[in-house]
PDB file of C-alpha atoms in Angstrom:
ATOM      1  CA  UNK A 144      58.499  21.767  38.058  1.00 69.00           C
ATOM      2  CA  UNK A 145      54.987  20.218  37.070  1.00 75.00           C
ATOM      3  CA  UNK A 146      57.026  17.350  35.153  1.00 79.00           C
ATOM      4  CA  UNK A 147      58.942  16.270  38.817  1.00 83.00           C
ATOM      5  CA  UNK A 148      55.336  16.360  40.277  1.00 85.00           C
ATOM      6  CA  UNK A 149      54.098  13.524  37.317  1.00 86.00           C
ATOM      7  CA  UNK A 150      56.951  11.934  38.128  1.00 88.00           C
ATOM      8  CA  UNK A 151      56.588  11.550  41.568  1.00 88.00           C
ATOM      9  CA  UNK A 152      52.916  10.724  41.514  1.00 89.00           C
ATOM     10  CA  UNK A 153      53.817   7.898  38.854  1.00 90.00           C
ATOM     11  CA  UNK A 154      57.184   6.497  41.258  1.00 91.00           C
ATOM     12  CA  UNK A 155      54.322   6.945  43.909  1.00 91.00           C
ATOM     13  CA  UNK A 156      51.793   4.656  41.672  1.00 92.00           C
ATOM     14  CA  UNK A 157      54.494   1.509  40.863  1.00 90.00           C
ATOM     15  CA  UNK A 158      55.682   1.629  44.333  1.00 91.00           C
ATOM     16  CA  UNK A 159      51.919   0.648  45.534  1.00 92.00           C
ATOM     17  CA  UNK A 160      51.704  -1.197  42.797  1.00 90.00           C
ATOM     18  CA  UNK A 161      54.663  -3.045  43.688  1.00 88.00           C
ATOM     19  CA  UNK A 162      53.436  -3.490  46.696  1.00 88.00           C
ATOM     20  CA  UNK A 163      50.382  -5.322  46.259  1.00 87.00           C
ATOM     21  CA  UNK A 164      52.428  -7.673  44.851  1.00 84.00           C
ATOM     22  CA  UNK A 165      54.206  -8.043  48.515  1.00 83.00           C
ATOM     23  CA  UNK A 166      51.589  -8.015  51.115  1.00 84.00           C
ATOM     24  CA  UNK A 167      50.454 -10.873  53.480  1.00 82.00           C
ATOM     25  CA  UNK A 168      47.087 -10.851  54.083  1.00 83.00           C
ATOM     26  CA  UNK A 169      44.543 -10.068  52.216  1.00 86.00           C
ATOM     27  CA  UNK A 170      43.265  -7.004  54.497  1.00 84.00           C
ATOM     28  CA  UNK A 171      46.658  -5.571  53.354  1.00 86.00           C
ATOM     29  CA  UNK A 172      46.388  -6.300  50.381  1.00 89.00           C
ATOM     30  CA  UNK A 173      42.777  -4.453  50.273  1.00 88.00           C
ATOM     31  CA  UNK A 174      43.907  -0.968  51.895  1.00 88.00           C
ATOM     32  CA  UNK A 175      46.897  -0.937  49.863  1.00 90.00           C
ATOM     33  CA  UNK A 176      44.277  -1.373  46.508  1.00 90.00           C
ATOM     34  CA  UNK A 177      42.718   1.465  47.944  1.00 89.00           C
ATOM     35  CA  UNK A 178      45.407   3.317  48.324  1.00 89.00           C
ATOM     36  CA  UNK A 179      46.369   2.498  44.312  1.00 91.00           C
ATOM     37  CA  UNK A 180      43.160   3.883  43.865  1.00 90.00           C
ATOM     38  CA  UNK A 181      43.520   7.419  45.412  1.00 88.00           C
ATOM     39  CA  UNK A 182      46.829   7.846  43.513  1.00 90.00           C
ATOM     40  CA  UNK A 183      45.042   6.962  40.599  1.00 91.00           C
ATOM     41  CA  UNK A 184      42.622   9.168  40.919  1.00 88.00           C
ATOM     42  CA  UNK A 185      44.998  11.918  41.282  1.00 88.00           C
ATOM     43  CA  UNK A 186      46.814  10.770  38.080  1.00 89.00           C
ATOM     44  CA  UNK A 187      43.548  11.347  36.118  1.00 88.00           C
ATOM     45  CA  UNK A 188      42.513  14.636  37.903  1.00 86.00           C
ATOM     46  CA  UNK A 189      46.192  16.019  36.800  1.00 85.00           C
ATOM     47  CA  UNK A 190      45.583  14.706  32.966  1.00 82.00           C
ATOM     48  CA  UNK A 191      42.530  17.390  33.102  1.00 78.00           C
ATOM     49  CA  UNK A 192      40.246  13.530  32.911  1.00 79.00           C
ATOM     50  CA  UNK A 193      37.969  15.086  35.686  1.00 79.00           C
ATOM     51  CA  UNK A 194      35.531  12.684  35.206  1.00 79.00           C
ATOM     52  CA  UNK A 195      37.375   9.635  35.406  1.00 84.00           C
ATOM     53  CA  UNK A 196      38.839  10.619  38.411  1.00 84.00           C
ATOM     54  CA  UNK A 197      35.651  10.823  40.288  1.00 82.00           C
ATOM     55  CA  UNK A 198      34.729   7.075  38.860  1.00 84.00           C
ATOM     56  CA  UNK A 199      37.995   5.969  39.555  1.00 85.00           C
ATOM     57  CA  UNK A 200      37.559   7.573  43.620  1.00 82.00           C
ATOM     58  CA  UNK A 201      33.699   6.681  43.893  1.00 82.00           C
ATOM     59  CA  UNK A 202      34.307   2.679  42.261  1.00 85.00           C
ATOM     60  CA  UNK A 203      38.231   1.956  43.102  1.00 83.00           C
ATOM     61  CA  UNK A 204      38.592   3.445  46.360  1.00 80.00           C
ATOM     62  CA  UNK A 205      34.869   3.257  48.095  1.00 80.00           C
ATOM     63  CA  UNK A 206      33.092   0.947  46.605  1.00 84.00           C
ATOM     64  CA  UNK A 207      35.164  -1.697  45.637  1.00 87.00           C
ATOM     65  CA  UNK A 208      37.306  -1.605  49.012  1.00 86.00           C
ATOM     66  CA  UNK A 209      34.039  -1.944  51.171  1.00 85.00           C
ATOM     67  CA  UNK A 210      33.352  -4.975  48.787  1.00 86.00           C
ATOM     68  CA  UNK A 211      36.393  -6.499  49.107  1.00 87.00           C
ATOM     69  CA  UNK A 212      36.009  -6.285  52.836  1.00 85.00           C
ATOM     70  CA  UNK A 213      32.199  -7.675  52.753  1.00 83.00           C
ATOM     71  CA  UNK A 214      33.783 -10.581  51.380  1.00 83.00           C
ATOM     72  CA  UNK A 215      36.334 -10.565  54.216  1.00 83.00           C
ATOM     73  CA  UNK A 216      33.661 -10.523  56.630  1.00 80.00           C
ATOM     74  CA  UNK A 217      32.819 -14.098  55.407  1.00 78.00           C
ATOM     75  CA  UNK A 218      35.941 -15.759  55.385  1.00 78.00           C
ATOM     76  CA  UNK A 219      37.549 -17.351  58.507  1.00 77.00           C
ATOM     77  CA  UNK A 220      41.174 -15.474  59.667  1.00 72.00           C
ATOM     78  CA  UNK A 221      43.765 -17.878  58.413  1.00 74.00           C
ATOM     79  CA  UNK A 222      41.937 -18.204  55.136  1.00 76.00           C
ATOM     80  CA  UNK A 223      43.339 -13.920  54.849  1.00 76.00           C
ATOM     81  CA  UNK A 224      46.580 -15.227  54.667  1.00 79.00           C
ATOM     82  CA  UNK A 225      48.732 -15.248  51.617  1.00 77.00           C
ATOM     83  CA  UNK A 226      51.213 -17.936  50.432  1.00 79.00           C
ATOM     84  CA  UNK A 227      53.531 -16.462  48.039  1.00 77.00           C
ATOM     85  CA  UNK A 228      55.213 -19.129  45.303  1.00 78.00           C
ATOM     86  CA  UNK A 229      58.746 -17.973  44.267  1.00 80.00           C
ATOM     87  CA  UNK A 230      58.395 -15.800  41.113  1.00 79.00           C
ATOM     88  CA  UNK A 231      59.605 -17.413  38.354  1.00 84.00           C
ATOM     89  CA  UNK A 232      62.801 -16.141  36.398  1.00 87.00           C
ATOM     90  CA  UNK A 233      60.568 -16.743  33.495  1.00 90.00           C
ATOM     91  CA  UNK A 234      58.403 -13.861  34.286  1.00 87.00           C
ATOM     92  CA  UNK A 235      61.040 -11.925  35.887  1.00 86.00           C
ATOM     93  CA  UNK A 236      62.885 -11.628  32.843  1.00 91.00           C
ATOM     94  CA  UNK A 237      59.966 -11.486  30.579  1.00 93.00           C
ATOM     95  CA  UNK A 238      57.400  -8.974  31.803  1.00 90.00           C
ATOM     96  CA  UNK A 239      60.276  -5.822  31.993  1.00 90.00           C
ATOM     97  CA  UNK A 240      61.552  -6.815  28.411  1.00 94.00           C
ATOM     98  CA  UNK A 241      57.723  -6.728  27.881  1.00 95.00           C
ATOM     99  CA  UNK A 242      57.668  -3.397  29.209  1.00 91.00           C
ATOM    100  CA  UNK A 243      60.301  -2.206  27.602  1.00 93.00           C
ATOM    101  CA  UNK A 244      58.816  -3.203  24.138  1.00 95.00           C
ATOM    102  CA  UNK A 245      55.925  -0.918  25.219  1.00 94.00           C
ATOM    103  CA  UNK A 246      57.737   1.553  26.190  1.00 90.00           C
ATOM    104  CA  UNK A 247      59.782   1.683  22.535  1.00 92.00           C
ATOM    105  CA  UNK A 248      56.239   1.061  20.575  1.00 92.00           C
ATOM    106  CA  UNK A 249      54.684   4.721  22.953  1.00 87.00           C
ATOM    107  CA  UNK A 250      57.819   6.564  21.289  1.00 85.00           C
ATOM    108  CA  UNK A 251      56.114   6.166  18.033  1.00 83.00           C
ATOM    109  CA  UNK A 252      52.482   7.578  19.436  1.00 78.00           C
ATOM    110  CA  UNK A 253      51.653  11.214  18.128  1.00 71.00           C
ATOM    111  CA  UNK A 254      52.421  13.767  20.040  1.00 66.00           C
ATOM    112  CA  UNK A 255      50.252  14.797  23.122  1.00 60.00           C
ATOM    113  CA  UNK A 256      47.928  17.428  22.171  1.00 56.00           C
ATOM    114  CA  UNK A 257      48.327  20.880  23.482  1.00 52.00           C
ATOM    115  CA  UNK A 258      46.831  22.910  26.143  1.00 48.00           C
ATOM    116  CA  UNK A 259      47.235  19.970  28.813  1.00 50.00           C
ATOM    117  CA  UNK A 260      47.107  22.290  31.770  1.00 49.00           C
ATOM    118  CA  UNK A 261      43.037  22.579  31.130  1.00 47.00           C
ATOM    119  CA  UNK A 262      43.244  25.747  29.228  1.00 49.00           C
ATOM    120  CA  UNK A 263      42.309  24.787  25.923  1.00 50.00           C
ATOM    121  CA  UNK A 264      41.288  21.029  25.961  1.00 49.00           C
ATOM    122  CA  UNK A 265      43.179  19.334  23.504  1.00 50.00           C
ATOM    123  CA  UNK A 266      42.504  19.584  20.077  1.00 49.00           C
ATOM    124  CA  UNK A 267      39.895  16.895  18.924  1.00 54.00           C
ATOM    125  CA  UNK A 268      38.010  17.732  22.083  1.00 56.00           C
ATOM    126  CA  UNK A 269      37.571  21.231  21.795  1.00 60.00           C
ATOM    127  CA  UNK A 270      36.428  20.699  18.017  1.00 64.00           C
ATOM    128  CA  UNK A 271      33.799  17.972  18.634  1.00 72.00           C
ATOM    129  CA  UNK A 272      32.654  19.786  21.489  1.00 74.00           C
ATOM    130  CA  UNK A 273      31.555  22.495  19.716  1.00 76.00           C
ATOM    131  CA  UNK A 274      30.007  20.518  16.938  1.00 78.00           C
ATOM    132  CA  UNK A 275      28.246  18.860  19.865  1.00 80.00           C
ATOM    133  CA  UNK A 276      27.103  21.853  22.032  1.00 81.00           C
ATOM    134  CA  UNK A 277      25.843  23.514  18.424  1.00 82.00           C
ATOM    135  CA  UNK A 278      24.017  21.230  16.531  1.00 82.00           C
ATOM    136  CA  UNK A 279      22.794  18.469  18.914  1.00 81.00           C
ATOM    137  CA  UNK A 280      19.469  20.022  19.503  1.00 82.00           C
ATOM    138  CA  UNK A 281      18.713  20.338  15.757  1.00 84.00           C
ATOM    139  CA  UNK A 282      19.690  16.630  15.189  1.00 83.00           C
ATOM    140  CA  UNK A 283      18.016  14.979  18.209  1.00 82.00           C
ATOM    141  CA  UNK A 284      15.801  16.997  19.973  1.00 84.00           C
ATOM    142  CA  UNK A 285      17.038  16.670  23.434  1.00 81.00           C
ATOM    143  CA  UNK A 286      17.505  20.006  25.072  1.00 81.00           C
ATOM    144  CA  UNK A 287      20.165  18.318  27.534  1.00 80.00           C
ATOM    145  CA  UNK A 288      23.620  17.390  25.395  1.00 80.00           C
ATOM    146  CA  UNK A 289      24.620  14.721  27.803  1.00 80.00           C
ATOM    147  CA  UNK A 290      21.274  12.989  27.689  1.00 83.00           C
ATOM    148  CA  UNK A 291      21.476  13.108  23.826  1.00 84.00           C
ATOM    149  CA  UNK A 292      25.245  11.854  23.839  1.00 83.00           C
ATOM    150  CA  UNK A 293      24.049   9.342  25.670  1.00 83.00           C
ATOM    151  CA  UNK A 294      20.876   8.248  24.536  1.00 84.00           C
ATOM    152  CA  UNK A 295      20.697   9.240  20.655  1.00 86.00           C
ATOM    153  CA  UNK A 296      24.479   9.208  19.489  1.00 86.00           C
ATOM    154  CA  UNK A 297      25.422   6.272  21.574  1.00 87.00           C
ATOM    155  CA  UNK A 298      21.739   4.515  21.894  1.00 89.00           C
ATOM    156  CA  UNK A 299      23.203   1.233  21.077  1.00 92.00           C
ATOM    157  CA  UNK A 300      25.981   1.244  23.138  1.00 93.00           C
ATOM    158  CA  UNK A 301      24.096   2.421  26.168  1.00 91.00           C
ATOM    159  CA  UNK A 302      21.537  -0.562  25.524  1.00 94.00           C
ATOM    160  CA  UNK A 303      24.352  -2.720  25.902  1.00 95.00           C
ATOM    161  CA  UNK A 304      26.030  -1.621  28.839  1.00 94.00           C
ATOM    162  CA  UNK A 305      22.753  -1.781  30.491  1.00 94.00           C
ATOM    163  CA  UNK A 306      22.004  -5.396  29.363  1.00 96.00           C
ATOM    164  CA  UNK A 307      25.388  -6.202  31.018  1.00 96.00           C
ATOM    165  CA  UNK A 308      24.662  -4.608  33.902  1.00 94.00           C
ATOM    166  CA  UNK A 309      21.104  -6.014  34.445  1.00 96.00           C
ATOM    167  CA  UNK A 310      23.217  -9.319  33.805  1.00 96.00           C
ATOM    168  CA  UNK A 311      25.663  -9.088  36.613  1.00 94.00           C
ATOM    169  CA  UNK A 312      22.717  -7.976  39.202  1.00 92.00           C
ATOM    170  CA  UNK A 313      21.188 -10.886  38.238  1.00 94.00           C
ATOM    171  CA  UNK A 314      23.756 -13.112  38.936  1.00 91.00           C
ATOM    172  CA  UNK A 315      24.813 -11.673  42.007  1.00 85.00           C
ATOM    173  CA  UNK A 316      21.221 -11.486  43.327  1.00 87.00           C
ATOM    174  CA  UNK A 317      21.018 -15.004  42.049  1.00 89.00           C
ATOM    175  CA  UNK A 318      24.356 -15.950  44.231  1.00 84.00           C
ATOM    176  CA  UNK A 319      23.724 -14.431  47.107  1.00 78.00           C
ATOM    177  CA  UNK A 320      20.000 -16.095  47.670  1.00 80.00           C
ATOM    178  CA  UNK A 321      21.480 -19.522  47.520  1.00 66.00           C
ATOM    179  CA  UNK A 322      24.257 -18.394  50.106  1.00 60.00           C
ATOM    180  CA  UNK A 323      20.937 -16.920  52.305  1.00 55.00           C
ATOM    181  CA  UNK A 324      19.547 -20.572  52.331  1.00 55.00           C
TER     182      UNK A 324
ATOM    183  CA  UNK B 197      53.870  38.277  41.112  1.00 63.00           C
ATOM    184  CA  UNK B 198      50.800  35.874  39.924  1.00 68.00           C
ATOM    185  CA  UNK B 199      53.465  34.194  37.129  1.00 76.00           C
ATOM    186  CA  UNK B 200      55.400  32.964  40.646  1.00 76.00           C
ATOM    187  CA  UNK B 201      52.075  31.642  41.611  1.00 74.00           C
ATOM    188  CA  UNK B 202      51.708  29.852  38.692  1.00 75.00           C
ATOM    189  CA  UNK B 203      54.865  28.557  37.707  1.00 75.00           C
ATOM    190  CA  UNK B 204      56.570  28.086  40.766  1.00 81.00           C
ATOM    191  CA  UNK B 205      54.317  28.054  43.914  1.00 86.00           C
ATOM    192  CA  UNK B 206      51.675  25.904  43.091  1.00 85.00           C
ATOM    193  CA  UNK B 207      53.725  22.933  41.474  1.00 85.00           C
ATOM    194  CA  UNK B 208      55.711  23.365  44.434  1.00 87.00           C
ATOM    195  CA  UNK B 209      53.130  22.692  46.912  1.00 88.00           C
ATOM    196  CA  UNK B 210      51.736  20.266  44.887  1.00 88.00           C
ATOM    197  CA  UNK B 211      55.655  18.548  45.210  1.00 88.00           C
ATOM    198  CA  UNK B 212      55.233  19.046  48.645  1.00 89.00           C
ATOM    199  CA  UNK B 213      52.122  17.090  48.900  1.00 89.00           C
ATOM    200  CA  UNK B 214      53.489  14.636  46.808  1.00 88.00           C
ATOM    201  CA  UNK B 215      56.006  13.556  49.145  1.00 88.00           C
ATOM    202  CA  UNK B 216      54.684  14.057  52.066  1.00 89.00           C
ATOM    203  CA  UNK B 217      52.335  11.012  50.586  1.00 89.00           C
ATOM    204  CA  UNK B 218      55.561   9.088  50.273  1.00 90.00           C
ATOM    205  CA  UNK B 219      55.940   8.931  54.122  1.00 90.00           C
ATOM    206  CA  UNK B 220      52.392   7.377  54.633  1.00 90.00           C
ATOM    207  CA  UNK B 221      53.172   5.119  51.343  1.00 90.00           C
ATOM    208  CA  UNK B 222      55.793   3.597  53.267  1.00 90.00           C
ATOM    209  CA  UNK B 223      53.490   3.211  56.289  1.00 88.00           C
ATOM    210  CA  UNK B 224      51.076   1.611  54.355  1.00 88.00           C
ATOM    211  CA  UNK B 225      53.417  -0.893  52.708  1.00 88.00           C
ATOM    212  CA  UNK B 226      55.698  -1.379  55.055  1.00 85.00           C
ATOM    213  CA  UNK B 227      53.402  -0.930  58.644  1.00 76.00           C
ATOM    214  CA  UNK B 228      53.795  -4.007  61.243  1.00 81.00           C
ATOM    215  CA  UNK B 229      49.707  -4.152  61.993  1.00 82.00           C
ATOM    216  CA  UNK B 230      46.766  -3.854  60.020  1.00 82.00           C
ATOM    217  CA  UNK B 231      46.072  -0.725  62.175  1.00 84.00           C
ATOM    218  CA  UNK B 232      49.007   1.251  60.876  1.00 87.00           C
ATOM    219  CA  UNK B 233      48.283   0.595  57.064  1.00 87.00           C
ATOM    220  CA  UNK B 234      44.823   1.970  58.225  1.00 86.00           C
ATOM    221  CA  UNK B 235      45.921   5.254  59.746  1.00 88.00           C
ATOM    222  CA  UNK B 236      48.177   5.950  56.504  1.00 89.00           C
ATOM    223  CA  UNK B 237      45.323   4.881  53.779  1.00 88.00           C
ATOM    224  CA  UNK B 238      43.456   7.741  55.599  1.00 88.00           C
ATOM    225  CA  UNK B 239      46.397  10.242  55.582  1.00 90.00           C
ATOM    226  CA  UNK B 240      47.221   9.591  52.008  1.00 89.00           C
ATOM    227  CA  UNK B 241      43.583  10.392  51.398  1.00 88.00           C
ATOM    228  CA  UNK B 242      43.508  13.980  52.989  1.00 90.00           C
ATOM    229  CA  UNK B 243      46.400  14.008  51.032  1.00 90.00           C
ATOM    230  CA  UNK B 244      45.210  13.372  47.707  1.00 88.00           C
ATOM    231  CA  UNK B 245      41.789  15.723  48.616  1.00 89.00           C
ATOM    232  CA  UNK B 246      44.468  18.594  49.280  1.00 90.00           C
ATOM    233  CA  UNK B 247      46.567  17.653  46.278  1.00 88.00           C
ATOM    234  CA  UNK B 248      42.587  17.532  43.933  1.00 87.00           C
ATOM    235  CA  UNK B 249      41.998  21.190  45.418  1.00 89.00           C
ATOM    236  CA  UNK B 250      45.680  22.279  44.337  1.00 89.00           C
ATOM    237  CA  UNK B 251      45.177  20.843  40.989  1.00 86.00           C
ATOM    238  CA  UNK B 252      41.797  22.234  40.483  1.00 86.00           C
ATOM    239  CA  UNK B 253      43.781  25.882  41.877  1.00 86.00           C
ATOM    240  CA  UNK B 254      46.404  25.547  39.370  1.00 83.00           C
ATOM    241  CA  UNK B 255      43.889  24.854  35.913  1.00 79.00           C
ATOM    242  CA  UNK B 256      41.276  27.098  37.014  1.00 78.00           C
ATOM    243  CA  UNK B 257      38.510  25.106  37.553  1.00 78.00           C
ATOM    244  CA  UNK B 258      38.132  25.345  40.972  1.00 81.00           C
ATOM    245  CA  UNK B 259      34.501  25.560  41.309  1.00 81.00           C
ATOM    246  CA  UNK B 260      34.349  21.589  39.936  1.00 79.00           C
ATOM    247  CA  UNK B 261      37.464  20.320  41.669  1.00 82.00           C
ATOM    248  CA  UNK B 262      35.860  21.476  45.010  1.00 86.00           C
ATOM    249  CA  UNK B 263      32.458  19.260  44.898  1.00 82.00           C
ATOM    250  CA  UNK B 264      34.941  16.061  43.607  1.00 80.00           C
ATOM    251  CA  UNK B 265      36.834  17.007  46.568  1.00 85.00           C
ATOM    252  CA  UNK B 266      34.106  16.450  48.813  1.00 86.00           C
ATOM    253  CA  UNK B 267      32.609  12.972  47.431  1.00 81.00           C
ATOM    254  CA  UNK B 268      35.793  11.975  48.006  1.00 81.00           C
ATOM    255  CA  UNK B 269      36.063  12.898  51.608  1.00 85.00           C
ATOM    256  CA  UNK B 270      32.967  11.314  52.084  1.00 84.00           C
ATOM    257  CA  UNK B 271      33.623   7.950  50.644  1.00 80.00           C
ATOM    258  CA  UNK B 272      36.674   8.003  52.432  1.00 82.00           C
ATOM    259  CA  UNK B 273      34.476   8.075  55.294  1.00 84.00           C
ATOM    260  CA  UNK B 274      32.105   5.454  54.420  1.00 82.00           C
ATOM    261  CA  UNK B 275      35.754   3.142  53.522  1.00 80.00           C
ATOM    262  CA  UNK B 276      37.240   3.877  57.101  1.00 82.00           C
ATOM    263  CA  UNK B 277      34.136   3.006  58.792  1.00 84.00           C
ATOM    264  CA  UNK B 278      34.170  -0.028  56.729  1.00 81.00           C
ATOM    265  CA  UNK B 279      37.484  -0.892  57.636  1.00 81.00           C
ATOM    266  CA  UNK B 280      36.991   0.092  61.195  1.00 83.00           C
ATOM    267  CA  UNK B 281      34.118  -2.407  61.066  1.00 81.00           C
ATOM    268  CA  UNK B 282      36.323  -5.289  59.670  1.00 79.00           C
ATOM    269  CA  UNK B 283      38.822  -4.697  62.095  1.00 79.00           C
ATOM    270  CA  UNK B 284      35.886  -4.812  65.086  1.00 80.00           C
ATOM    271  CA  UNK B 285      34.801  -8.255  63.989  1.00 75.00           C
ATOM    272  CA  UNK B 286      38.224 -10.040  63.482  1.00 70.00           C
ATOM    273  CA  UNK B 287      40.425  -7.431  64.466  1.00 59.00           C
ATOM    274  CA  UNK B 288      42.050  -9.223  67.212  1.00 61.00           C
ATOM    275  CA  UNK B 289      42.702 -12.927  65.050  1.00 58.00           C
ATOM    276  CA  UNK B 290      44.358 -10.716  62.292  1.00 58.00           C
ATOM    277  CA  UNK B 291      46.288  -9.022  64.551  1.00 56.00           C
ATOM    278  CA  UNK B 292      47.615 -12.273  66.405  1.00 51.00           C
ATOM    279  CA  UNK B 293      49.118 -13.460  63.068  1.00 52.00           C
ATOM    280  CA  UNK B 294      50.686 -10.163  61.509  1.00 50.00           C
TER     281      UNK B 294
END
């Protein structure tokens, strides 16, 4: 019974998907990215990927559809519209051979690992967990774990992510005070 | 009794939900105005809040399910009243061309 419910969530997610693809206008196409997004989110939250379903609700379907329509706000009516080209028979042809091949290559993944239904997290997760929840205090000093994932384990990967953050504000702040002048 | 709750009511209802998204799916993809894809964005969102809840019922976690639940009805909020916006400032040039 749970397997039909996947099912239909996923024939749910490639019919918006599809549909994207086939709106008019760009206000369309926003709500119907929004809607993609909600599915989504659902996807995640029935994978037991909590987390990413909150990201995934919080960035695809609030945040980035009240973006998309700030940008809206500044363009004229008929600019909304959407001329369409003919697909080509090229990619037609091409992109479900290409998903085909992907869909032979997954048959050759490793099997998904058990307790899927949240009861026992999967196997490399409930073994690093432990390892993490036991001994990170010894090794780092951080009485929160999350703070010492974060900031000791992945240190340089966090610097990172913030240097490309602090890069994008900057050149949206940067953007939007010549559109101010 | 609770192994019919498990195995058969829950992923039922959760079925339910499921298709009952379907209907405002094909509002949203298929509805003549702006207005319409509007009204079933916000009724596949209810939707998906239930479906979060029924998920969250069904691995025991219900406690964490419940406060994802409600960011999510609020940023629903904040992306109808966005939209709603929009639709106040150019509402009626979209609407003469859909």
């Amino acid at each position: 019974m749970m397997e039909f419910f996947e099912i239909a969530l996923l024939i749910l997610l490639i019919t918006t998907a599809v549909g994207i693809s086939r709106v008019r206008n760009l206000i369309s196409a926003v709500l119907v990215l929004a809607c993609y997004s909600f599915l989504m989110a659902a996807v995640w939250a029935q994978l037991g990927a909590v987390d990413v379903a909150f990201v995934e609700a919080v960035v695809g379907a609030g945040l980035a559809t009240v973006l998309f329509l700030l940008t809206l706000f500044r363009a004229r009516a008929q600019d909304t519209q959407i001329r369409r080209a003919r697909t080509p028979l090229v990619a037609l042809l091409g992109l479900p051979l290409l998903g085909f091949l992907l869909l032979y290559a997954a048959v050759d993944l490793p099997p998904y690992p058990d307790g899927r239904d949240g009861q026992d997290l999967g196997k490399a997760s409930t073994r690093v967990a432990a390892e993490y929840l036991q001994k990170s205090y010894q090794k780092t000093e951080t009485p929160n774990v999350v703070t010492a994932v974060l900031m000791d384990y992945r240190a340089f990967d966090t610097l990172i992510e913030t240097g490309v953050i602090f890069t994008a504000g900057i050149a949206c702040a940067l953007l939007l005070r010549d559109r101010a002048k | 009794m609770m192994d019919f709750f498990q195995a058969t009511f829950i992923p039922g209802v959760m079925m339910g939900l499921a298709l009952l998204s379907t209907a405002y799916l094909y509002r949203v993809l298929c509805g003549p105005t702006v207005f319409d894809r509007m009204l079933g964005l916000n009724g596949i969102s209810t939707k998906v809040i239930l479906l979060l809840l029924v998920i969250g019922t069904a691995n025991d976690r219900v406690d964490m399910f419940v406060d994802i639940a409600l960011g999510y009805a609020l940023l629903n909020l904040v992306g109808s009243l966005a939209i709603a916006k929009y639709l106040e400032h150019q509402g009626d040039a979209i609407n003469a061309m859909d």
